[in-house]
Amino acid sequence: MSHSEPVIARPEQGEPYLLTPGPLTTSAAVKRAMLRDWGSWDDDFRAMTRDMRHRLLALLGEGAEAFDCVPMQGSGSFAVEAMLASFIPRDGKALVLANGAYGQRSAQTLEYLGRDHLVLDKGDYLPPRGVEVAEILARDPSITHVVAIHCETSSGILNPVEEISEAVYAAGRKLLIDSMSAFGAIELKPSEIRYEAMVSSANKCIEGVPGFGFVIARKEELEAAKGNSHSLSLDVHAQWAHMEKTGQWRFTPPTHVVAAFLEALRAHEAEGGVAGRGGRYSRNRDVMVAGMRELGFETLLQNRWLSPIIVTFFCPADETFVFSRFYDLMKDRGFIIYPGKLTVVDSFRVGCIGQMDEHVMRQVVAAAKDSLAEMGVASAAPPVRALEERARLAA
Ligand SMILES: *Cc1c(COP(=O)(O)O)cnc(C)c1O
């Protein structure tokens, strides 16, 4: 398989494409990998866990030796909670950089954990900038950790983690990254950007099925994390120590999900790793956004902030446009889209990740065109208010 032309198999007959940021459309090979049972204590499964951890670490590139990978049962949020609770000491204080639902969720998690924290809330989609982080850290020396969201999936904005990292370490603090929807498609090389730990999950850019997340952290942070966690099952240090000693997960692992994920990791490697995967997703985005703009749709974000993960569009101002009907018409044509999450204006989202290529994205645009025609929407142009809102972002 050539890197420039990944072979994307169509989903099973009748199955729609999921234009959603996970669960997403997986390959038939990934689904087939789940058709056998594994004993969690057996050597074969232990070898699978080992292989998976090595493969994930290898995605960091140069400098990966200083890190280790700890898988954690549950959805992505479980792994985020595990990371926050395990690496921020009980007497620590976190600065959460929020510009959407996932930043808010991290702040809420810290609230539950009883960890002291401060939130820089940039609203729905403004990026937290390095200078702002530097100012807050200079004002508050008690902050020990900064929590950043790599791609804030609620708007699709790709946050500037490099400049955030520079500000954090210039002030002598530590960075934790929620790279859930970016890892595997967007580089996060410790040789280029400094951080202590990051987290992602099985059902995002590696294209596995849902069931576990994983924390990738500096070994010295893993060692120092002993006793920090409030939770038995979400204790990253304990999971790591047990896995290092026995090769096993502490509690029942999602065996079939791990088998599927290994298959997904092999496909990721065959596609050219992070660069290959990110390249396909970027083409997906470029083709889809160009086509949607031709229909009159406008993106919430300017090109500079558009991630290759998911894109937010304003709903058309035309009164004949009703999102729930548009959703159904797109579904009839084989595409599941995603409602928007903005508070100010109506929007919807189209994901670029999963087993889809640019040919599929052209069909998505054609389906949107047909759906608008069937609804009798003459123009997909957004309301003036939406464009004014966006202009604020540029200012
Ligand atoms: C998907 C995602 C999560 C985790 O969500 P779950 O529903 O718990 O899997 C966390 N952060 C970001 C940025 C995400 O995209």
PDB file of C-alpha atoms and ligand atoms in Angstrom, residues 75-77 80 102 105 149 151 153 178 180-181 204, ligand 1:
ATOM      1  CA  SER A  75     -13.642   5.898  27.675  1.00  0.00           C
ATOM      2  CA  GLY A  76     -11.273   8.811  27.104  1.00  0.00           C
ATOM      3  CA  SER A  77     -12.608  10.830  30.025  1.00  0.00           C
ATOM      4  CA  VAL A  80      -8.096  12.146  31.487  1.00  0.00           C
ATOM      5  CA  TYR A 102     -13.374  19.267  26.832  1.00  0.00           C
ATOM      6  CA  ARG A 105     -14.681  18.802  31.468  1.00  0.00           C
ATOM      7  CA  ILE A 149      -6.405  20.546  25.114  1.00  0.00           C
ATOM      8  CA  CYS A 151      -7.490  19.688  19.486  1.00  0.00           C
ATOM      9  CA  THR A 153     -13.056  18.688  19.524  1.00  0.00           C
ATOM     10  CA  ASP A 178      -5.395  16.088  26.474  1.00  0.00           C
ATOM     11  CA  MET A 180      -7.430  12.668  22.748  1.00  0.00           C
ATOM     12  CA  SER A 181      -8.620  13.628  19.268  1.00  0.00           C
ATOM     13  CA  LYS A 204      -9.932   8.389  17.747  1.00  0.00           C
TER      14      LYS A 204
HETATM   15  C1  LIG B   1     -13.203  12.372  22.803  1.00  0.00           C
HETATM   16  C2  LIG B   1     -12.509  13.315  23.683  1.00  0.00           C
HETATM   17  C3  LIG B   1     -12.394  13.094  25.078  1.00  0.00           C
HETATM   18  C4  LIG B   1     -12.976  11.882  25.778  1.00  0.00           C
HETATM   19  O1  LIG B   1     -14.311  11.695  25.560  1.00  0.00           O
HETATM   20  P1  LIG B   1     -14.993  10.289  25.918  1.00  0.00           P
HETATM   21  O2  LIG B   1     -16.395  10.504  25.463  1.00  0.00           O
HETATM   22  O3  LIG B   1     -14.886  10.083  27.372  1.00  0.00           O
HETATM   23  O4  LIG B   1     -14.258   9.238  25.153  1.00  0.00           O
HETATM   24  C5  LIG B   1     -11.657  13.988  25.833  1.00  0.00           C
HETATM   25  N1  LIG B   1     -11.076  15.057  25.268  1.00  0.00           N
HETATM   26  C6  LIG B   1     -11.169  15.320  23.952  1.00  0.00           C
HETATM   27  C7  LIG B   1     -10.486  16.534  23.400  1.00  0.00           C
HETATM   28  C8  LIG B   1     -11.891  14.462  23.112  1.00  0.00           C
HETATM   29  O5  LIG B   1     -11.977  14.719  21.801  1.00  0.00           O
END
